[in-house]
Short mmCIF file of C-alpha atoms and ligand atoms in Angstrom, two decimals:
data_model
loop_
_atom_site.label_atom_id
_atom_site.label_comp_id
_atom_site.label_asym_id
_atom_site.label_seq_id
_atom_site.Cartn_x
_atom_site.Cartn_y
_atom_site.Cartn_z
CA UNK A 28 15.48 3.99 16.66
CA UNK A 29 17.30 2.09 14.23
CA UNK A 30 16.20 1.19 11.04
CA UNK A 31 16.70 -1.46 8.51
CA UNK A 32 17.27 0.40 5.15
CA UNK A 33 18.77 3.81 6.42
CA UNK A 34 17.35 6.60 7.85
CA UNK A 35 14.39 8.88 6.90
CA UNK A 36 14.79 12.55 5.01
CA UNK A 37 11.95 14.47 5.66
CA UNK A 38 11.80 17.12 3.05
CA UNK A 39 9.09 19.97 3.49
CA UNK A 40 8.07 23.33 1.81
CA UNK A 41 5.94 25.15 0.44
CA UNK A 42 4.64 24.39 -3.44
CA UNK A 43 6.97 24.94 -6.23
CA UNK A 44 9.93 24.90 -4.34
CA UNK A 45 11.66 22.20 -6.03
CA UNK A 46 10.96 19.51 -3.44
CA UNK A 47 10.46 16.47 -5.80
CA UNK A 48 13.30 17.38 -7.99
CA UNK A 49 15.76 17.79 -5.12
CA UNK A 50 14.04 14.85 -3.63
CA UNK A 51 14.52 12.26 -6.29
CA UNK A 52 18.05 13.53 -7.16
CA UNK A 53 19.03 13.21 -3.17
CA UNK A 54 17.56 9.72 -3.09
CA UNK A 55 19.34 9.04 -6.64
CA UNK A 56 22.76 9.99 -4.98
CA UNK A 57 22.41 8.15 -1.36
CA UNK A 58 20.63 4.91 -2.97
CA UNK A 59 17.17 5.87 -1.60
CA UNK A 60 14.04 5.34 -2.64
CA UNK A 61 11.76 8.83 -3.06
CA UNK A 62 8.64 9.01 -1.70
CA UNK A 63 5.82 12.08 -2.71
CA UNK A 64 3.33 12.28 0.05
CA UNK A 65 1.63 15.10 -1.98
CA UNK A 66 0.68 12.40 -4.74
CA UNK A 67 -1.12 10.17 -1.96
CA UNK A 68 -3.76 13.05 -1.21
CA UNK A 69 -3.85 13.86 -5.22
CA UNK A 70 -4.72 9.88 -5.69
CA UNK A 71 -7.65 10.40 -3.21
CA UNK A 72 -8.46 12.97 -4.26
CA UNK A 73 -8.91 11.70 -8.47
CA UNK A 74 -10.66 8.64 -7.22
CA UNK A 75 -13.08 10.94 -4.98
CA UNK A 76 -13.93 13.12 -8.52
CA UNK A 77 -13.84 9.84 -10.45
CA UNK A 78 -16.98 8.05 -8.16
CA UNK A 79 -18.53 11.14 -7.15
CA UNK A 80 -17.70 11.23 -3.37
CA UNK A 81 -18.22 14.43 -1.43
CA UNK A 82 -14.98 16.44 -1.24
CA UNK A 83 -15.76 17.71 2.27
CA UNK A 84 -17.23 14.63 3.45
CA UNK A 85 -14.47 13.31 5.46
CA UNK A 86 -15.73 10.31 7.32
CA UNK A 87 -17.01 9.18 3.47
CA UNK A 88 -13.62 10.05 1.91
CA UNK A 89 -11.74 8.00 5.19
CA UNK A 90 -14.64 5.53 3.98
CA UNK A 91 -13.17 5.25 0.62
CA UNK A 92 -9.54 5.75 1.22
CA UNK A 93 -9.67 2.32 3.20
CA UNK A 94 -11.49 0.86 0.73
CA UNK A 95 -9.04 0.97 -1.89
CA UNK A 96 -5.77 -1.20 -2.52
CA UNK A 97 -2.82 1.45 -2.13
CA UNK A 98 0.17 0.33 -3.50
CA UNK A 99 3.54 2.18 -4.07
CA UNK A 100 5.62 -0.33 -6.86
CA UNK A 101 9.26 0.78 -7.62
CA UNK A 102 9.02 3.22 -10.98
CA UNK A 103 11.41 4.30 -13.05
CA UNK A 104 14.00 6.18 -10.86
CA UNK A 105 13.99 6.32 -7.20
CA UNK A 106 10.60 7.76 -7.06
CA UNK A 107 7.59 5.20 -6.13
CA UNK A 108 4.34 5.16 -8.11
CA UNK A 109 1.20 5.25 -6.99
CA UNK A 110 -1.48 2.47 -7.32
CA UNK A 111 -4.73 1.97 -6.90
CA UNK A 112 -6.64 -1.03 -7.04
CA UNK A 113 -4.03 -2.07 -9.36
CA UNK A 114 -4.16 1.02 -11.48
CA UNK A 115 -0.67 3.03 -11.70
CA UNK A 116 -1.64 6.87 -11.64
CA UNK A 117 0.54 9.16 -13.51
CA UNK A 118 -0.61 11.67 -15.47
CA UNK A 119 -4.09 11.93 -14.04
CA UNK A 120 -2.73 13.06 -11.00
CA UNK A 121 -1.21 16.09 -12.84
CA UNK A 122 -4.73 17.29 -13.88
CA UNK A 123 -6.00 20.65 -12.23
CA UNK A 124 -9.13 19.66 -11.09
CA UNK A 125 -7.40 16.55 -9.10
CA UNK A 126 -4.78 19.41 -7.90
CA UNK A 127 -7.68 22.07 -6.58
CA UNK A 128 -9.41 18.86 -5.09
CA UNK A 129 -6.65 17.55 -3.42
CA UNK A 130 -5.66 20.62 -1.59
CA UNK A 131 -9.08 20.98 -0.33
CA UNK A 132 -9.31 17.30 1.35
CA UNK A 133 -5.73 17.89 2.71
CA UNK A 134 -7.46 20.30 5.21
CA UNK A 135 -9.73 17.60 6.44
CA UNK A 136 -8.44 15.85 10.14
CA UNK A 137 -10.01 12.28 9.43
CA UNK A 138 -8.05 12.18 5.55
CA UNK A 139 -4.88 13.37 7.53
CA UNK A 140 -4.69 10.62 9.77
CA UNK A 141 -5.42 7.79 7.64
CA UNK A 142 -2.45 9.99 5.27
CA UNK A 143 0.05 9.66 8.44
CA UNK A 144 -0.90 5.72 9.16
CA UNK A 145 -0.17 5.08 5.35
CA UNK A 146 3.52 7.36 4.89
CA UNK A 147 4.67 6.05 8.31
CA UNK A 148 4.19 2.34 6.94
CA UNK A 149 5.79 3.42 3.80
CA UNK A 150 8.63 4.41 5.52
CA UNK A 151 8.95 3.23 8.99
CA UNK A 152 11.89 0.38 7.69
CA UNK A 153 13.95 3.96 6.43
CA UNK A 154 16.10 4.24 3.36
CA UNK A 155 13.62 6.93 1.99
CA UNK A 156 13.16 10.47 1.37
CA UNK A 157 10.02 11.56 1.85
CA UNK A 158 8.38 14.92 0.78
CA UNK A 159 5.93 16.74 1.91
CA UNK A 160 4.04 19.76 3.93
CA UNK A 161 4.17 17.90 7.47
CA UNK A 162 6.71 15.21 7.25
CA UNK A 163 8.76 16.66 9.74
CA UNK A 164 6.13 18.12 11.91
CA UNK A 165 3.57 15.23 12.11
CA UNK A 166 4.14 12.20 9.77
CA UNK A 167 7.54 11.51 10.93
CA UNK A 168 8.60 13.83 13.81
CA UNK A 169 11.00 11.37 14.46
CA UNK A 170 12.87 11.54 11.04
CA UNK A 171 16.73 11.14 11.63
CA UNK A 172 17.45 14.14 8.88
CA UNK A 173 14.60 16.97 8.63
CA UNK A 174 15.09 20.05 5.90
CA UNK A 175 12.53 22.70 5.21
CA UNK A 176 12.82 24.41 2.02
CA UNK A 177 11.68 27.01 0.95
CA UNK A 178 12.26 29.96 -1.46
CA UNK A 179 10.01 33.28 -2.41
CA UNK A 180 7.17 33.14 -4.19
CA UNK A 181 8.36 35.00 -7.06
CA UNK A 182 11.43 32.71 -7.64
CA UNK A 183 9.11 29.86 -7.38
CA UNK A 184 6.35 31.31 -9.95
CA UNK A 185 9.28 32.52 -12.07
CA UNK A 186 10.99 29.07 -11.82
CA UNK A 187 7.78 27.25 -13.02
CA UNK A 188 7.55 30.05 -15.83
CA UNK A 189 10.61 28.56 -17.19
CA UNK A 190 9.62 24.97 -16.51
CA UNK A 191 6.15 25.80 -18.62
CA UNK A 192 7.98 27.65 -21.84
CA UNK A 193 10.66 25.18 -21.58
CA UNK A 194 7.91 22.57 -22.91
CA UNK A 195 6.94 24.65 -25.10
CA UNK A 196 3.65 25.52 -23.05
CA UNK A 197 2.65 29.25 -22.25
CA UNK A 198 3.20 30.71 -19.46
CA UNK A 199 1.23 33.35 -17.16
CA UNK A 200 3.84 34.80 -14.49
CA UNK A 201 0.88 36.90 -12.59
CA UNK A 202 -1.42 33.86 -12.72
CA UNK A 203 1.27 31.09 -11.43
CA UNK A 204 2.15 33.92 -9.19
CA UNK A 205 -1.48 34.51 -7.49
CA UNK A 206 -1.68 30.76 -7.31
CA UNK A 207 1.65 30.23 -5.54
CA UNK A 208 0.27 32.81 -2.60
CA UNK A 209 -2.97 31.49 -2.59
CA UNK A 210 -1.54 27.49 -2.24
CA UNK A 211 0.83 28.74 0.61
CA UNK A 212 -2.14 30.55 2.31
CA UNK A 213 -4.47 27.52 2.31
CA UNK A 214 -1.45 25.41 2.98
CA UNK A 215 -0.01 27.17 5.99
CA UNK A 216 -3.01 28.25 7.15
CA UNK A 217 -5.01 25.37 7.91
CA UNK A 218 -6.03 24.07 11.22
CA UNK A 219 -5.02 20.63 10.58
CA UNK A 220 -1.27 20.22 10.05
CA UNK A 221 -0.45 23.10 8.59
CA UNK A 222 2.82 23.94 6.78
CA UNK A 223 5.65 24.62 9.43
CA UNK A 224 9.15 24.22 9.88
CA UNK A 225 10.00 21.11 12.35
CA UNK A 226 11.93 23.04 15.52
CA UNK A 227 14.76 20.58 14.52
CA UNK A 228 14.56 21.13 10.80
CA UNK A 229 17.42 22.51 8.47
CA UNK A 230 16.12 25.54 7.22
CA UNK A 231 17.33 26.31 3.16
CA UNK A 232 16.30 29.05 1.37
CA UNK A 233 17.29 28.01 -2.29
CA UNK A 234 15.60 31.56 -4.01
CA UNK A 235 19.25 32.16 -4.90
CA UNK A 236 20.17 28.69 -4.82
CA UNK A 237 20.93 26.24 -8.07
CA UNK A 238 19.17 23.49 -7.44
CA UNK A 239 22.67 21.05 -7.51
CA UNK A 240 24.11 23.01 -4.54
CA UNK A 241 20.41 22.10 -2.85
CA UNK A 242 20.89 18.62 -3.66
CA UNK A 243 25.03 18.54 -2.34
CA UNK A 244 23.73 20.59 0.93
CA UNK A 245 21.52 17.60 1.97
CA UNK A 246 23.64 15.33 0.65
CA UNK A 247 26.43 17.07 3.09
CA UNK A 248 24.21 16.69 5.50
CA UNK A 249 23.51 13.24 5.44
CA UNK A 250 27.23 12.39 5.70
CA UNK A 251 27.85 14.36 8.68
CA UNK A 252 25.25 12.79 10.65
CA UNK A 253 26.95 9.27 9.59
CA UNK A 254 30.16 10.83 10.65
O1 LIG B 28 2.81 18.59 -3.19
P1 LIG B 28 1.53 18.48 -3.97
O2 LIG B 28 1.16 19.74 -4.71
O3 LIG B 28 1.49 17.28 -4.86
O4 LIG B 28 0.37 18.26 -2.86
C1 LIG B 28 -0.98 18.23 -3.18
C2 LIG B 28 -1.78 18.83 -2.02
O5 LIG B 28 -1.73 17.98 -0.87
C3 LIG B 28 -1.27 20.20 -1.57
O6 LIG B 28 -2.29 21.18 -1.62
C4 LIG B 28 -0.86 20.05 -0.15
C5 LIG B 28 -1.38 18.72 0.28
N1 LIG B 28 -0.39 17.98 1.05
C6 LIG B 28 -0.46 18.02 2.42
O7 LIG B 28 -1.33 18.70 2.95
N2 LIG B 28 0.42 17.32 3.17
C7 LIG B 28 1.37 16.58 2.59
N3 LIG B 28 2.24 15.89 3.35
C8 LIG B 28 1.50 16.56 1.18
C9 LIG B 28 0.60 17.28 0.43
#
């Protein structure tokens, strides 16, 4: 299929791994726009706690997901925002409450589909790297460049460690640990979509990995296809 802006990058992995950085700085380099799937289901998710709809009420939640105005204006890099009924959501998308909630929706098959209808319009014309859990596998099976990546959990809970006391911010290795095993369980082993490499996708393990020689490996990638 060929598509007007470029191809698609399906990027998917497991939480923490460094998928939105790598992501936004691939997109940065090839001219792409970036694209955070994970931030969809988060912006359900806030506006589900914010009116007080049922988080395991699916039909209700596919209720109010069409209700809404979902918009994705340019930001400030190659990433997209996220808006709602006009509203841009940044930071409350961050919160933990809209993080636990948004992982628990994502397991529900009615919220999935009406997910996959929205990314595949979002990126159906191409020129976009998208990132996800099932980008590969479901949203975009057909993505012209597919790369799972992963690491271990302990590089990824000591990575966001550093992340944390870099700002300044405490840090609790054990506790970002736990969570990192408990994420990949509910993530992985869901019946709806669950995280899984795409047959056809590039594996990377980037536990020993800088994250610039991620970024140059899919960027290397990317030009040998065109070649
Ligand atoms: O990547 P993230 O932490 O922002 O994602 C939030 C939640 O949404 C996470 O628990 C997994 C889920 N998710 C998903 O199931 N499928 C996607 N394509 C993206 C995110």
């Amino acid at each position: 299929m060929k598509r007007s802006n470029g191809i698609v990058i399906a990027i998917d992995g497991p939480a923490g791994v460094g998928k939105s950085t790598v992501g936004k700085l691939v997109a940065g380099r090839l001219g792409y726009s970036f694209i955070s799937t994970g931030k969809m289901y988060r912006a359900l998710a806030w506006k589900a706690l914010e009116t007080g709809a049922g988080l395991e009420d699916d039909d209700g939640l596919v209720k109010l997901a069409n209700s809404l105005r979902w918009e994705f204006p340019k930001g400030s890099g190659p990433e997209a925002d996220v808006s709602l009924d006009g509203r841009r959501l940044e930071l409350e998308l961050a919160e933990e409450r809209v993080s636990k909630a948004s992982s628990g929706i994502a397991r529900l098959a009615g919220v999935r589909l009406f997910m996959r209808g929205m990314q595949r319009a979002a990126g159906l014309a191409g020129g976009v790297v998208m990132e996800g859990r099932d980008i590969g596998t479901n949203v975009f099976p057909d993505a012209e460049l597919k790369v799972y990546l992963d690491a271990s959990p302990e590089a990824r809970a000591g990575r966001r460690s550093g992340q944390l006391r870099d700002q300044g911010l405490e840090a609790d290795y054990g506790r970002i640990l736990d969570f990192i095993i408990k994420r990949d369980a509910q993530d992985s082993g869901r019946k709806n979509n669950p995280l899984t490499k795409a047959e056809d996708a590039h594996y990377l393990d980037s536990t020993a990995l800088p994250r610039e020689k991620v970024v140059d490996a899919i960027v290397d990638l990317f030009r040998t296809l065109k070649s």
